């Protein structure tokens, strides 16, 4: 924000003296509007006698974590990995006439889908990421069905013809299944403790970032009609929760 303002001043001002004048005044009014230049927070993390380096991002068990705590880049990476799989298999598998649909779908389920959805249980999905995941899924399935976008066949029709469930349905079922595991986890289990933890302090100004707990609670309300205040009780019943997830319907095709 601050850098953008400075660049704009340089472009529209009459010279350095004008920039200096604006910056002096900006330094006085910026605290009133909370327009501070947010600096990187330095912290020291020790494991035994070793100090771990502070980085903007790192990979752990194949998943990309960023200093901002967002999952968009990881989801983009998964889509890119799945696209690379499809490019590799395109001529030899996906459009090969001699290969049966059953064989192609077996490769789709065993190679393409895991590459696309690895670590999806903890994704925070937006309309943009849902659309991109579905686009990657249908890019493969349309070719298996011998179709293209120009044929204007709805995604639901193609999936029904091929006998496959929507990938987003699988993702959302897995996310809510993991929610059930976390709710039922006994005290002392680290994933459950992290899920139930409530960080102290104030959140930054502006639109609050969606936490996974909030996202999956909203997902349960939108898809199952379970309000947040009843979610822990319902998800705590293993058989009830499993039956609800089995009955979860697919989302309607967009448009």
mmCIF file of C-alpha atoms in Angstrom, residues 1-9 23 26-27 30 34-39:
data_model
loop_
_atom_site.group_PDB
_atom_site.id
_atom_site.type_symbol
_atom_site.label_atom_id
_atom_site.label_comp_id
_atom_site.label_asym_id
_atom_site.label_seq_id
_atom_site.Cartn_x
_atom_site.Cartn_y
_atom_site.Cartn_z
ATOM 1 C CA UNK A 1 0.000 0.000 0.000
ATOM 2 C CA UNK A 2 2.709 2.495 1.035
ATOM 3 C CA UNK A 3 4.944 1.510 -1.897
ATOM 4 C CA UNK A 4 2.018 1.976 -4.318
ATOM 5 C CA UNK A 5 1.354 5.479 -2.962
ATOM 6 C CA UNK A 6 5.016 6.437 -3.364
ATOM 7 C CA UNK A 7 5.151 5.168 -6.948
ATOM 8 C CA UNK A 8 1.969 7.115 -7.753
ATOM 9 C CA UNK A 9 3.452 10.299 -6.265
ATOM 10 C CA UNK A 23 5.753 11.998 2.241
ATOM 11 C CA UNK A 26 1.677 11.226 4.728
ATOM 12 C CA UNK A 27 3.808 10.150 7.693
ATOM 13 C CA UNK A 30 -1.073 7.430 7.897
ATOM 14 C CA UNK A 34 -3.907 2.527 9.688
ATOM 15 C CA UNK A 35 -1.836 2.888 6.505
ATOM 16 C CA UNK A 36 1.365 1.520 7.961
ATOM 17 C CA UNK A 37 4.023 -0.229 5.921
ATOM 18 C CA UNK A 38 3.763 -3.734 7.313
ATOM 19 C CA UNK A 39 7.219 -5.066 7.951
#
